[in-house]
Structure formats: C-alpha cells, structure tokens
Amino acid sequence: MKNKYSVFSLIKNALSYHENWQRAWKDPAPKKEYDAVIVGGGGHGLATAYYLAKKHNMNNIAVVEKGWIGGGNTGRNTTIIRSNYLWDASAGLYDHALKIWEGLSQELNYNVMFSQRGVMNLAHNLQDVRDLKRRTHANRLNGIDAVYLSTEEVKKFCPIINTSPDIRYPVLGGTLQRRAGTARHDAVAWGYARGADSMGVDIIQNCEVKGIKRNGDSVEGIETTKGFIKTKKVGVVAAGHSSVIANMAGLRLPLESKPLQALVSEPVKPIIDTVVMSNAVHAYVSQSDKGELVIGAGTDDYVSYTQKGSHQIVEGTLNAILELYPIFSRMRMLRQWGGIVDICPDASPILSKTSIKGLYFNCGWGTGGFKATPGSGDLFAHTIANDEPHKLNAAFNLNRFVSGDLVDEHGAAAVAH
Amino acid sequence: MFLINCPYCGERDQQEFKAGGEAHIERPKQPTELSDDEWAEYLFMRKNIKGVQFERWNHAHGCRKWFNMVRDTSNDEIKAIYKMGEKPPAQ
C-alpha cells in the first residue's frame, strides 16, 4: 500500500532531507500473461488502467509504453479543460470528464493542480457570433454552464485583450464556461500511474508493441520488445500511432496523424488569469503557474510523425496573438514543440470495440484529448471490462463511419482543426 | 517545413502547397452498387502510414496543379514526385 501524501508526510520527509520518499510506482518486468493489456502509457491509457482496477476489479493488468509514461501528447498539450461542446453526445462525454476532474486530486491523493479559471472563446465575425450563441444555448440545455459575453464583457473579464473595432478581426463577443480551466498535465499521468500501481497494475515502460497476435477473429496476445505477452483483451490508447498499431492487427482506421504545435514564452508575472481561445484567428493562450504564456498553435495539413511541424504555423498563431494582445509584443518565446495528433473525419474520438474480439481502440481525440482524460479512461475501462460501451461513449463507436451517424464537431464545438 | 520540387514550377517552399491526402484511392466505378462498408472504406478509412506513403499535393499558391508525391512520414523526406496519371515508382 502506498503512503498517503499529506502535510504530515511532507514534514516527516523534510526532516530526512526528502531522501526517503517512497517510489510512486514500481518498474516491473512483464508477466507471461495478463487479463488485459493497455497499449500506451499516456494519461488516457493510465486512467483506463486505474478505472479497470478500481471499478471493475481487474487487477491482473498491465500498461505497456514504448517510451516513458506521459512522454507523448500528455506532456505536450496546452492543458485546456472544458466541456462546452455542441452536440449532445459530445456534451455528455466531455462533461462526464469535467465532473471527474473536479474531484480528481482528492480521489488520487495527488495534486493535479486543476484550476477552474474559466475558458473564454472569442467571436470575430457575425457567423462566429451566431455559432457561439447557438452553442451557448445547446450547452445550457445539456446542463453545462455557459454564458455569452458582449465585447465589453469580454474586455472586463480579460482586460488585456485588444477590443478595438479597428483591428483586422475585431472581437464581437465571446462565450465563457466558468467551470472550465487547466490542470498540470504531468501530474495527471503520474497520479493515475501511482493510483493504478497501488492496485497491482504493472506499468511497463520502454516496452514497444511490435505485433498483435490473433487467432482468427480473437486477440491472443502482443509481441513487444520485452517479449510475448499473452492476453485476451488489448486496449489500444496510442494517440498519433493508433493507425500503426491497427495495421499490426490488419485493421484500418479513419485517422490521419498530423503534427500539432505548442509553445511557451519566458516566465512573467501574472497577467492573464483565464484561458482565451480564438478559433477564427487561431490563438489560444493561458498562463502557467510558473508564469509562462502557454500558446497552442495549429496542425499542419499533411500526415507526419515527426513531432516537429512547420514554422509558418507558429508564425500565424503569434501574429494573431500579437494583434489580440499588443502587450505581449516584446515577449520572447522559450520553447516550441510538436505532438502527433490522430484526427478523425468528424473531429470526434473513437472509444470502441472492433471487428476483432478482445481488441479495443481509444483514439481519434485529435487536438483536444487532454480535457477528456479522466472520462475517457473511465468509459474505456467500462467498454473493455464489459465488452460493451457505456451509454456515454456508445455514439463514439467505430461503426459510425459505416452507418453515417457521425458526431460532427468540426467548428461546431469551438475546436479548431 | 521542407522544399517541394513541383513538376511544373520547380523547387518551392512547402507553405505554397496544400496536402491532398492519400493518393491512388480509386473512385468507385458504380457508386449505386456500393455497400455501406465499401463507402466507409472509400470515404473515411486511410492507411496513415508511418514510413513511405503515396500522397497527392496541390501547388495551391503557384500553378495550382495537382501531382503525386512519395514521402517518408517518419522524417518528411521526399522520395519521388510524379505527375497525375503517371505510374507510381516502385518502392
């Protein structure tokens, strides 16, 4: 059993110069066989393992990760959490996650630094205004807090925004979800890893999946760089590399993997105490607790697995940021990076069984998966344990691309792709 | 970001081009006879290869012509470029 983190454990360990902290998770060698194996040790994969152990009593399970946990998109995103999606299915999915976020630090006994500082989405043209108003109404009908703000109210909520009518894309209004905000991305992976580990889950790092063994239409196990692991259930949570894993099982997915970039500035004193997203001009900005501006840029339009992305994408985002926030004109950017995001044609995720028995996919989160981490893990665990989707993820099945019952969130959900 | 050798204009910056996705996806000859599964395969399913992939590109801010490209998506290295209608090079 893990020692509980508390003010007392902090004092106790301070007295021994912090040299005796317990390991947060073990470093086991893989066993020969597990009841289920999760492929991918990011936030979603670790959360899946955590809820499989906690809610479905599946303790003989493993998470295999080709690098280190949380080293992929979990450690590369801009940590925005919100649930103001247009369609009912998406609202249900993302608000389920947001409700778990609200109690997550207590549940995990790990501070994920969830901060409900609000997320504001800006409108820059008349169509934006109509779309955002419509989404606000849809959100409220689904029990999700949302308000529409006038230009003056936007200025009042975030005074550093340039609301002059003379700029190229003037701010005509915006929406605000006050329950939305940010969290510490690494802590989410570490907290779930520690929680899953304490319930007996093996977290196996530096273990790349090389093949999926099938017997007819059923899964028999996975080939990895640490040998063959026998299992009847494989849950793939591999983000940008989902198609690569699917290919090993002879499946095709409706995904394209593209680089998505983000960047942070040098740290400065608190200047922006909320998250502001502007889809029309593509500028997302918030401020981390360290003081850096955290800026989300866009995706490139070509398939690439390079984790780099093109310079002009960053340039376009910074142009927009400078017009909206002239105060940032002399800020210097500290770091820039890319992550590989798997984008579905309808910009909604896939949390689904497949045509192969025992093989499940959780993918297609595209540019906005971080916010869903707890809900995604919970619902995917339900799907794997019961071999049936939960009602909240039933709409996000793989078959929707055959039936035509898409959850089209392109543009509609304040997502920018 | 990389340079692309347009078969009509020569070497230009990648930002002049628009990526058009996977190449050589054949349009159904008799659409009315396609099953839902076949439609899904044609419309949505993609190889999304990590490695050498065949794709279409358009010189959107140049001659506006379409052409094909063979590119390694793991390092963005362009292996070959050939015009529409030409046979893809053997890989």
Short mmCIF file of C-alpha atoms in Angstrom, two decimals:
data_model
loop_
_atom_site.label_atom_id
_atom_site.label_comp_id
_atom_site.label_asym_id
_atom_site.label_seq_id
_atom_site.Cartn_x
_atom_site.Cartn_y
_atom_site.Cartn_z
CA MET A 1 0.00 0.00 0.00
CA LYS A 2 1.17 3.47 -0.80
CA ASN A 3 1.92 6.03 1.87
CA LYS A 4 -0.64 8.79 1.75
CA TYR A 5 0.64 12.20 0.69
CA SER A 6 -0.27 14.78 3.32
CA VAL A 7 1.15 17.76 5.14
CA PHE A 8 2.44 15.31 7.79
CA SER A 9 4.28 13.15 5.24
CA LEU A 10 5.75 16.34 3.82
CA ILE A 11 7.06 17.44 7.23
CA LYS A 12 8.33 13.93 8.03
CA ASN A 13 10.23 13.70 4.75
CA ALA A 14 11.55 17.23 5.06
CA LEU A 15 13.25 16.15 8.30
CA SER A 16 15.13 13.44 6.39
CA TYR A 17 16.05 15.84 3.56
CA HIS A 18 13.47 14.28 1.19
CA GLU A 19 15.71 11.26 0.69
CA ASN A 20 13.22 8.63 1.84
CA TRP A 21 10.15 9.23 -0.30
CA GLN A 22 8.55 6.00 -1.41
CA ARG A 23 8.67 5.17 -5.14
CA ALA A 24 5.43 6.36 -6.76
CA TRP A 25 5.27 3.28 -8.98
CA LYS A 26 7.27 0.11 -9.47
CA ASP A 27 9.32 -0.84 -12.50
CA PRO A 28 8.25 -4.44 -13.09
CA ALA A 29 9.25 -6.89 -15.82
CA PRO A 30 6.23 -8.09 -17.79
CA LYS A 31 4.49 -11.26 -16.60
CA LYS A 32 3.72 -14.02 -19.12
CA GLU A 33 0.00 -13.37 -19.06
CA TYR A 34 -2.46 -10.63 -18.08
CA ASP A 35 -6.26 -10.37 -18.07
CA ALA A 36 -5.91 -7.19 -20.12
CA VAL A 37 -3.09 -5.07 -21.54
CA ILE A 38 -3.35 -1.36 -22.26
CA VAL A 39 -1.07 -0.19 -25.08
CA GLY A 40 0.06 3.37 -24.39
CA GLY A 41 1.09 4.91 -21.08
CA GLY A 42 -0.24 8.41 -21.56
CA GLY A 43 -2.95 9.97 -19.43
CA HIS A 44 -5.80 8.15 -21.19
CA GLY A 45 -4.07 4.76 -21.01
CA LEU A 46 -3.10 5.11 -17.36
CA ALA A 47 -6.58 6.36 -16.47
CA THR A 48 -8.06 3.34 -18.26
CA ALA A 49 -5.88 1.00 -16.20
CA TYR A 50 -6.74 2.87 -12.99
CA TYR A 51 -10.51 2.56 -13.54
CA LEU A 52 -10.23 -1.07 -14.72
CA ALA A 53 -8.60 -1.89 -11.38
CA LYS A 54 -10.73 0.40 -9.25
CA LYS A 55 -14.23 -0.03 -10.66
CA HIS A 56 -14.06 -3.38 -12.43
CA ASN A 57 -11.71 -5.31 -10.12
CA MET A 58 -9.34 -6.18 -12.94
CA ASN A 59 -6.02 -6.07 -11.10
CA ASN A 60 -4.01 -8.51 -13.19
CA ILE A 61 -3.45 -6.00 -15.97
CA ALA A 62 -0.55 -4.08 -17.48
CA VAL A 63 0.14 -0.83 -19.27
CA VAL A 64 2.90 -1.05 -21.87
CA GLU A 65 4.57 2.16 -23.01
CA LYS A 66 7.25 2.42 -25.68
CA GLY A 67 8.93 5.45 -24.05
CA TRP A 68 8.25 6.82 -20.59
CA ILE A 69 4.79 7.44 -19.17
CA GLY A 70 3.26 10.79 -20.03
CA GLY A 71 6.05 11.49 -22.53
CA GLY A 72 3.81 11.74 -25.58
CA ASN A 73 0.90 14.09 -26.07
CA THR A 74 0.13 14.08 -22.33
CA GLY A 75 3.32 16.06 -21.81
CA ARG A 76 2.92 18.15 -24.95
CA ASN A 77 -0.53 19.69 -24.83
CA THR A 78 -1.73 23.09 -23.61
CA THR A 79 -3.77 21.56 -20.73
CA ILE A 80 -7.09 23.21 -21.53
CA ILE A 81 -10.12 21.55 -19.92
CA ARG A 82 -13.69 22.42 -20.95
CA SER A 83 -16.92 20.69 -21.87
CA ASN A 84 -18.80 23.29 -23.93
CA TYR A 85 -19.35 21.05 -26.96
CA LEU A 86 -22.32 21.48 -29.27
CA TRP A 87 -23.79 18.02 -29.77
CA ASP A 88 -25.49 16.02 -27.01
CA ALA A 89 -23.15 13.04 -27.36
CA SER A 90 -20.05 15.23 -27.02
CA ALA A 91 -21.53 17.27 -24.19
CA GLY A 92 -22.21 14.05 -22.29
CA LEU A 93 -18.72 12.73 -22.89
CA TYR A 94 -16.74 15.86 -22.05
CA ASP A 95 -18.88 16.94 -19.10
CA HIS A 96 -18.52 13.46 -17.61
CA ALA A 97 -14.77 14.08 -17.71
CA LEU A 98 -15.09 17.58 -16.26
CA LYS A 99 -17.10 16.25 -13.31
CA ILE A 100 -14.34 13.73 -12.55
CA TRP A 101 -11.69 16.47 -12.85
CA GLU A 102 -13.48 18.41 -10.10
CA GLY A 103 -12.68 15.74 -7.50
CA LEU A 104 -9.61 14.15 -9.07
CA SER A 105 -6.86 15.50 -6.80
CA GLN A 106 -8.69 14.19 -3.72
CA GLU A 107 -9.51 10.87 -5.35
CA LEU A 108 -5.92 10.23 -6.47
CA ASN A 109 -4.31 11.82 -3.37
CA TYR A 110 -2.19 13.61 -5.94
CA ASN A 111 -2.37 17.31 -6.72
CA VAL A 112 -3.24 17.59 -10.40
CA MET A 113 -3.46 21.38 -9.96
CA PHE A 114 -6.90 21.54 -11.53
CA SER A 115 -7.72 25.23 -11.77
CA GLN A 116 -11.24 26.32 -12.78
CA ARG A 117 -10.13 29.67 -14.12
CA GLY A 118 -12.68 29.69 -16.93
CA VAL A 119 -12.30 29.29 -20.67
CA MET A 120 -13.40 32.09 -22.95
CA ASN A 121 -13.98 31.59 -26.69
CA LEU A 122 -13.96 34.69 -28.87
CA ALA A 123 -16.15 35.57 -31.84
CA HIS A 124 -14.60 37.61 -34.64
CA ASN A 125 -17.30 37.71 -37.30
CA LEU A 126 -21.08 37.51 -37.50
CA GLN A 127 -21.09 33.78 -38.20
CA ASP A 128 -18.93 33.21 -35.11
CA VAL A 129 -21.45 35.21 -33.08
CA ARG A 130 -24.34 33.09 -34.35
CA ASP A 131 -22.42 29.83 -33.82
CA LEU A 132 -21.29 30.73 -30.32
CA LYS A 133 -24.77 31.84 -29.26
CA ARG A 134 -26.23 28.62 -30.60
CA ARG A 135 -23.60 26.61 -28.74
CA THR A 136 -24.28 28.51 -25.52
CA HIS A 137 -27.96 27.58 -25.74
CA ALA A 138 -27.15 23.96 -26.58
CA ASN A 139 -24.75 23.78 -23.63
CA ARG A 140 -27.34 25.13 -21.19
CA LEU A 141 -29.95 22.65 -22.42
CA ASN A 142 -27.41 19.93 -21.60
CA GLY A 143 -26.80 21.32 -18.11
CA ILE A 144 -23.38 22.74 -18.96
CA ASP A 145 -22.62 26.21 -17.65
CA ALA A 146 -22.16 28.69 -20.48
CA VAL A 147 -22.74 32.39 -20.92
CA TYR A 148 -22.49 34.65 -23.93
CA LEU A 149 -20.46 37.80 -23.40
CA SER A 150 -20.64 41.12 -25.25
CA THR A 151 -17.41 42.80 -26.38
CA GLU A 152 -17.49 44.99 -23.22
CA GLU A 153 -17.94 41.92 -21.02
CA VAL A 154 -15.03 40.20 -22.77
CA LYS A 155 -12.87 43.25 -22.06
CA LYS A 156 -13.98 43.29 -18.42
CA PHE A 157 -13.23 39.59 -17.95
CA CYS A 158 -9.82 39.78 -19.60
CA PRO A 159 -8.68 43.42 -19.75
CA ILE A 160 -5.52 42.85 -21.80
CA ILE A 161 -7.48 41.83 -24.91
CA ASN A 162 -7.49 44.44 -27.64
CA THR A 163 -11.20 45.02 -28.30
CA SER A 164 -10.69 47.96 -30.62
CA PRO A 165 -13.08 47.81 -33.63
CA ASP A 166 -10.15 48.77 -35.86
CA ILE A 167 -8.20 45.51 -35.70
CA ARG A 168 -8.25 43.08 -38.63
CA TYR A 169 -10.55 40.60 -36.83
CA PRO A 170 -12.34 42.64 -34.14
CA VAL A 171 -13.73 40.92 -31.04
CA LEU A 172 -17.51 40.89 -31.45
CA GLY A 173 -18.25 38.84 -28.35
CA GLY A 174 -17.42 35.54 -26.73
CA THR A 175 -18.57 32.66 -24.59
CA LEU A 176 -17.44 31.78 -21.11
CA GLN A 177 -17.50 28.45 -19.31
CA ARG A 178 -16.52 29.22 -15.73
CA ARG A 179 -16.11 25.58 -14.64
CA ALA A 180 -13.51 25.09 -17.35
CA GLY A 181 -9.80 25.69 -16.84
CA THR A 182 -6.46 23.93 -16.82
CA ALA A 183 -4.57 21.20 -14.94
CA ARG A 184 -0.97 20.09 -14.58
CA HIS A 185 -0.51 17.57 -17.39
CA ASP A 186 2.40 15.54 -15.96
CA ALA A 187 0.69 15.25 -12.59
CA VAL A 188 -2.33 13.65 -14.24
CA ALA A 189 -0.18 10.87 -15.73
CA TRP A 190 1.82 10.44 -12.52
CA GLY A 191 -1.25 10.50 -10.28
CA TYR A 192 -3.05 7.85 -12.33
CA ALA A 193 0.15 5.77 -12.58
CA ARG A 194 0.63 5.87 -8.80
CA GLY A 195 -3.03 5.01 -8.21
CA ALA A 196 -3.05 2.14 -10.71
CA ASP A 197 0.26 0.78 -9.42
CA SER A 198 -1.03 0.69 -5.84
CA MET A 199 -3.90 -1.54 -7.00
CA GLY A 200 -1.49 -4.01 -8.61
CA VAL A 201 -1.32 -2.75 -12.20
CA ASP A 202 2.07 -3.33 -13.85
CA ILE A 203 3.33 -0.21 -15.62
CA ILE A 204 5.98 -1.37 -18.08
CA GLN A 205 8.00 1.41 -19.69
CA ASN A 206 10.44 1.18 -22.61
CA CYS A 207 8.32 -1.64 -23.98
CA GLU A 208 7.25 -1.13 -27.58
CA VAL A 209 4.50 -3.21 -29.16
CA LYS A 210 5.74 -4.92 -32.33
CA GLY A 211 2.78 -7.07 -33.25
CA ILE A 212 -0.67 -8.23 -32.25
CA LYS A 213 -1.22 -11.96 -32.29
CA ARG A 214 -4.60 -13.11 -33.47
CA ASN A 215 -6.30 -16.45 -33.55
CA GLY A 216 -8.90 -15.98 -36.24
CA ASP A 217 -11.04 -13.13 -35.02
CA SER A 218 -9.78 -13.07 -31.42
CA VAL A 219 -6.77 -11.50 -29.79
CA GLU A 220 -4.24 -13.88 -28.22
CA GLY A 221 -1.51 -11.51 -27.13
CA ILE A 222 1.03 -8.90 -28.10
CA GLU A 223 4.61 -9.09 -29.29
CA THR A 224 6.76 -6.49 -27.57
CA THR A 225 10.42 -5.53 -27.32
CA LYS A 226 10.31 -7.27 -23.91
CA GLY A 227 8.88 -10.49 -25.30
CA PHE A 228 5.45 -12.00 -25.94
CA ILE A 229 2.64 -11.15 -23.51
CA LYS A 230 -0.42 -13.38 -23.54
CA THR A 231 -3.76 -11.67 -23.05
CA LYS A 232 -7.33 -11.90 -24.28
CA LYS A 233 -8.02 -8.17 -24.09
CA VAL A 234 -5.94 -5.39 -25.61
CA GLY A 235 -6.97 -1.75 -25.23
CA VAL A 236 -5.05 0.50 -27.59
CA VAL A 237 -4.62 4.10 -26.45
CA ALA A 238 -1.77 5.13 -28.73
CA ALA A 239 -2.89 8.58 -29.94
CA GLY A 240 -0.91 9.54 -33.08
CA HIS A 241 0.36 5.99 -33.52
CA SER A 242 -3.08 4.32 -33.40
CA SER A 243 -3.02 3.55 -37.13
CA VAL A 244 0.39 1.90 -36.74
CA ILE A 245 -0.96 -0.47 -34.07
CA ALA A 246 -4.19 -1.03 -36.02
CA ASN A 247 -2.13 -2.03 -39.01
CA MET A 248 -0.45 -4.77 -36.92
CA ALA A 249 -3.88 -6.28 -36.35
CA GLY A 250 -4.89 -5.89 -40.01
CA LEU A 251 -7.37 -3.10 -39.26
CA ARG A 252 -7.77 0.27 -40.94
CA LEU A 253 -8.93 3.33 -39.03
CA PRO A 254 -10.42 6.61 -40.29
CA LEU A 255 -7.50 8.60 -38.94
CA GLU A 256 -4.81 10.93 -40.18
CA SER A 257 -1.83 11.72 -37.94
CA LYS A 258 -0.55 15.27 -38.08
CA PRO A 259 1.85 17.44 -36.11
CA LEU A 260 0.23 19.90 -33.70
CA GLN A 261 2.46 22.56 -32.20
CA ALA A 262 2.56 24.49 -28.97
CA LEU A 263 4.98 26.93 -27.43
CA VAL A 264 5.71 28.70 -24.18
CA SER A 265 7.16 32.13 -23.51
CA GLU A 266 9.66 33.22 -20.92
CA PRO A 267 8.02 33.40 -17.47
CA VAL A 268 6.46 36.71 -16.41
CA LYS A 269 4.33 37.95 -13.52
CA PRO A 270 0.60 37.03 -13.55
CA ILE A 271 -1.03 38.83 -16.47
CA ILE A 272 -3.80 36.54 -17.75
CA ASP A 273 -5.87 34.65 -15.18
CA THR A 274 -8.09 32.69 -17.57
CA VAL A 275 -7.84 30.72 -20.80
CA VAL A 276 -8.72 32.55 -24.01
CA MET A 277 -9.33 30.66 -27.24
CA SER A 278 -9.95 32.23 -30.57
CA ASN A 279 -10.69 29.79 -33.36
CA ALA A 280 -11.16 32.25 -36.19
CA VAL A 281 -7.65 33.66 -35.88
CA HIS A 282 -6.25 30.57 -34.17
CA ALA A 283 -4.81 31.93 -30.97
CA TYR A 284 -5.03 30.04 -27.69
CA VAL A 285 -3.36 31.45 -24.64
CA SER A 286 -3.22 30.85 -20.91
CA GLN A 287 -0.54 31.34 -18.27
CA SER A 288 1.10 28.52 -16.36
CA ASP A 289 1.76 28.67 -12.63
CA LYS A 290 5.42 29.19 -13.49
CA GLY A 291 4.42 32.36 -15.35
CA GLU A 292 4.97 31.20 -18.92
CA LEU A 293 2.38 32.01 -21.55
CA VAL A 294 1.18 28.67 -22.89
CA ILE A 295 0.22 29.04 -26.53
CA GLY A 296 -1.47 26.48 -28.74
CA ALA A 297 -0.80 26.64 -32.46
CA GLY A 298 -2.42 24.66 -35.27
CA THR A 299 -1.85 21.41 -37.12
CA ASP A 300 -0.05 21.01 -40.39
CA ASP A 301 -2.24 19.75 -43.21
CA TYR A 302 -0.04 16.78 -44.16
CA VAL A 303 0.45 13.42 -42.47
CA SER A 304 3.67 13.33 -40.48
CA TYR A 305 5.05 11.52 -37.46
CA THR A 306 7.99 13.87 -36.92
CA GLN A 307 6.78 15.75 -33.80
CA LYS A 308 8.05 18.97 -35.38
CA GLY A 309 5.63 20.88 -37.56
CA SER A 310 6.10 23.86 -39.84
CA HIS A 311 7.37 27.26 -38.85
CA GLN A 312 4.62 29.18 -40.64
CA ILE A 313 2.01 27.61 -38.34
CA VAL A 314 3.71 29.14 -35.30
CA GLU A 315 4.18 32.42 -37.13
CA GLY A 316 0.46 32.61 -37.96
CA THR A 317 -0.52 31.94 -34.35
CA LEU A 318 1.87 34.55 -32.98
CA ASN A 319 0.61 37.14 -35.50
CA ALA A 320 -2.89 36.62 -34.15
CA ILE A 321 -1.73 36.69 -30.52
CA LEU A 322 0.06 40.00 -31.09
CA GLU A 323 -2.98 41.62 -32.64
CA LEU A 324 -5.24 40.47 -29.80
CA TYR A 325 -2.70 41.16 -27.03
CA PRO A 326 -0.41 44.05 -28.06
CA ILE A 327 1.04 43.93 -24.52
CA PHE A 328 2.89 40.72 -25.45
CA SER A 329 4.77 42.33 -28.34
CA ARG A 330 8.18 42.15 -26.68
CA MET A 331 7.76 38.71 -25.06
CA ARG A 332 10.27 36.11 -26.09
CA MET A 333 9.30 32.53 -26.77
CA LEU A 334 11.26 29.97 -24.80
CA ARG A 335 10.37 26.60 -26.25
CA GLN A 336 8.35 25.19 -29.13
CA TRP A 337 7.44 21.56 -29.77
CA GLY A 338 5.10 19.32 -31.69
CA GLY A 339 2.99 16.29 -30.89
CA ILE A 340 1.36 13.84 -33.29
CA VAL A 341 -2.42 14.01 -33.13
CA ASP A 342 -4.77 11.48 -34.70
CA ILE A 343 -7.65 13.28 -36.33
CA CYS A 344 -10.99 11.70 -37.23
CA PRO A 345 -13.02 12.95 -40.20
CA ASP A 346 -15.75 14.19 -37.81
CA ALA A 347 -13.32 15.60 -35.21
CA SER A 348 -14.75 13.31 -32.54
CA PRO A 349 -12.96 10.45 -30.80
CA ILE A 350 -13.35 6.70 -31.18
CA LEU A 351 -13.91 4.69 -27.96
CA SER A 352 -14.94 1.40 -29.38
CA LYS A 353 -14.87 -2.33 -29.82
CA THR A 354 -13.54 -3.52 -33.17
CA SER A 355 -14.29 -6.36 -35.55
CA ILE A 356 -11.62 -8.35 -33.69
CA LYS A 357 -12.78 -9.84 -30.38
CA GLY A 358 -10.79 -8.51 -27.45
CA LEU A 359 -9.31 -5.59 -29.35
CA TYR A 360 -10.48 -2.13 -28.33
CA PHE A 361 -9.44 1.30 -29.58
CA ASN A 362 -9.47 4.63 -27.79
CA CYS A 363 -8.21 7.12 -30.36
CA GLY A 364 -9.09 9.98 -32.68
CA TRP A 365 -9.01 12.63 -29.95
CA GLY A 366 -7.28 14.90 -32.42
CA THR A 367 -6.21 18.22 -30.99
CA GLY A 368 -8.32 18.11 -27.83
CA GLY A 369 -7.83 14.90 -25.88
CA PHE A 370 -6.29 16.15 -22.65
CA LYS A 371 -9.54 17.58 -21.29
CA ALA A 372 -11.21 14.19 -21.58
CA THR A 373 -8.51 12.14 -19.83
CA PRO A 374 -10.47 11.02 -16.71
CA GLY A 375 -13.74 10.46 -18.56
CA SER A 376 -12.04 8.69 -21.44
CA GLY A 377 -10.27 6.32 -19.03
CA ASP A 378 -13.46 5.64 -17.09
CA LEU A 379 -15.60 4.92 -20.17
CA PHE A 380 -12.90 2.93 -21.97
CA ALA A 381 -12.39 0.79 -18.85
CA HIS A 382 -16.15 0.14 -18.84
CA THR A 383 -16.05 -0.82 -22.52
CA ILE A 384 -13.14 -3.25 -22.01
CA ALA A 385 -14.46 -4.81 -18.79
CA ASN A 386 -18.00 -5.39 -20.07
CA ASP A 387 -17.19 -5.84 -23.75
CA GLU A 388 -19.93 -3.26 -24.27
CA PRO A 389 -19.73 0.54 -24.43
CA HIS A 390 -21.13 2.73 -21.65
CA LYS A 391 -24.11 4.80 -22.79
CA LEU A 392 -21.91 7.92 -22.75
CA ASN A 393 -19.47 6.52 -25.32
CA ALA A 394 -21.91 4.42 -27.36
CA ALA A 395 -22.11 7.13 -30.04
CA PHE A 396 -18.32 7.14 -30.38
CA ASN A 397 -18.12 3.70 -31.96
CA LEU A 398 -16.08 2.79 -34.99
CA ASN A 399 -19.17 1.73 -36.87
CA ARG A 400 -20.40 5.31 -37.17
CA PHE A 401 -18.25 5.68 -40.27
CA VAL A 402 -20.26 2.89 -41.87
CA SER A 403 -23.70 3.90 -40.60
CA GLY A 404 -23.10 7.58 -41.30
CA ASP A 405 -24.15 8.55 -37.76
CA LEU A 406 -21.21 10.94 -37.29
CA VAL A 407 -20.69 13.30 -34.35
CA ASP A 408 -19.63 16.26 -36.41
CA GLU A 409 -17.80 18.60 -34.08
CA HIS A 410 -15.73 20.39 -36.74
CA GLY A 411 -16.08 24.03 -35.92
CA ALA A 412 -19.29 23.40 -34.03
CA ALA A 413 -17.55 22.69 -30.74
CA ALA A 414 -15.20 25.61 -30.62
CA VAL A 415 -12.50 23.25 -31.79
CA ALA A 416 -10.09 24.43 -34.38
CA HIS A 417 -8.52 21.94 -36.72
CA MET B 1 8.70 22.59 -43.23
CA PHE B 2 10.51 21.39 -46.33
CA LEU B 3 11.06 22.15 -50.01
CA ILE B 4 8.91 20.56 -52.69
CA ASN B 5 10.01 20.20 -56.28
CA CYS B 6 6.81 21.00 -58.19
CA PRO B 7 6.93 19.08 -61.50
CA TYR B 8 5.69 22.24 -63.25
CA CYS B 9 7.38 25.12 -61.38
CA GLY B 10 10.48 23.65 -59.74
CA GLU B 11 11.59 23.82 -56.13
CA ARG B 12 9.36 25.88 -53.83
CA ASP B 13 8.66 26.23 -50.11
CA GLN B 14 6.19 23.74 -48.68
CA GLN B 15 3.87 26.51 -47.50
CA GLU B 16 2.95 27.23 -51.14
CA PHE B 17 1.39 23.75 -51.30
CA LYS B 18 -1.73 22.09 -49.96
CA ALA B 19 -1.60 18.45 -48.92
CA GLY B 20 -4.35 16.40 -50.52
CA GLY B 21 -4.09 13.18 -48.55
CA GLU B 22 -3.54 9.59 -49.58
CA ALA B 23 -3.05 9.01 -53.32
CA HIS B 24 -4.39 6.28 -55.60
CA ILE B 25 -7.74 5.87 -53.86
CA GLU B 26 -9.89 4.85 -56.75
CA ARG B 27 -13.28 6.47 -57.15
CA PRO B 28 -15.99 3.79 -57.16
CA LYS B 29 -16.90 2.87 -60.73
CA GLN B 30 -20.51 2.08 -59.86
CA PRO B 31 -21.40 4.12 -56.77
CA THR B 32 -25.00 2.95 -56.70
CA GLU B 33 -23.90 -0.63 -56.11
CA LEU B 34 -21.58 0.11 -53.18
CA SER B 35 -22.40 -1.31 -49.74
CA ASP B 36 -22.15 0.88 -46.61
CA ASP B 37 -18.90 -0.87 -45.69
CA GLU B 38 -17.40 -0.10 -49.07
CA TRP B 39 -18.49 3.53 -48.82
CA ALA B 40 -16.85 3.81 -45.39
CA GLU B 41 -13.68 2.30 -46.79
CA TYR B 42 -13.63 4.72 -49.72
CA LEU B 43 -14.62 7.87 -47.82
CA PHE B 44 -13.02 7.54 -44.42
CA MET B 45 -10.51 4.71 -43.95
CA ARG B 46 -6.89 5.72 -44.52
CA LYS B 47 -3.58 3.90 -44.39
CA ASN B 48 -1.99 6.74 -42.42
CA ILE B 49 1.41 5.11 -42.77
CA LYS B 50 4.40 5.83 -40.58
CA GLY B 51 7.04 5.43 -43.26
CA VAL B 52 6.85 5.68 -47.02
CA GLN B 53 3.46 6.92 -48.13
CA PHE B 54 1.97 7.86 -51.53
CA GLU B 55 0.06 11.12 -51.42
CA ARG B 56 -1.44 13.91 -53.52
CA TRP B 57 -0.34 17.52 -53.29
CA ASN B 58 -1.58 20.72 -54.90
CA HIS B 59 0.58 23.75 -55.71
CA ALA B 60 -2.17 25.98 -54.31
CA HIS B 61 -0.19 29.24 -54.28
CA GLY B 62 1.59 28.55 -57.58
CA CYS B 63 0.49 26.78 -60.74
CA ARG B 64 -2.48 25.23 -58.85
CA LYS B 65 -1.81 21.86 -60.46
CA TRP B 66 -2.13 18.54 -58.66
CA PHE B 67 0.66 15.96 -58.56
CA ASN B 68 1.73 12.89 -56.59
CA MET B 69 4.48 12.52 -54.03
CA VAL B 70 6.19 9.62 -52.31
CA ARG B 71 7.23 10.78 -48.86
CA ASP B 72 8.58 9.18 -45.71
CA THR B 73 6.23 10.44 -42.99
CA SER B 74 8.65 9.46 -40.23
CA ASN B 75 11.19 12.12 -41.29
CA ASP B 76 9.40 14.16 -44.02
CA GLU B 77 11.95 13.07 -46.64
CA ILE B 78 10.55 13.24 -50.18
CA LYS B 79 11.44 10.11 -52.18
CA ALA B 80 9.82 10.88 -55.53
CA ILE B 81 7.43 13.25 -57.26
CA TYR B 82 5.40 12.32 -60.33
CA LYS B 83 2.57 13.83 -62.32
CA MET B 84 -1.07 12.82 -62.13
CA GLY B 85 -1.74 9.85 -64.39
CA GLU B 86 1.86 8.65 -64.30
CA LYS B 87 2.66 5.27 -62.85
CA PRO B 88 3.89 5.39 -59.25
CA PRO B 89 7.58 4.49 -58.90
CA ALA B 90 8.31 1.05 -57.48
CA GLN B 91 9.27 1.17 -53.81
#
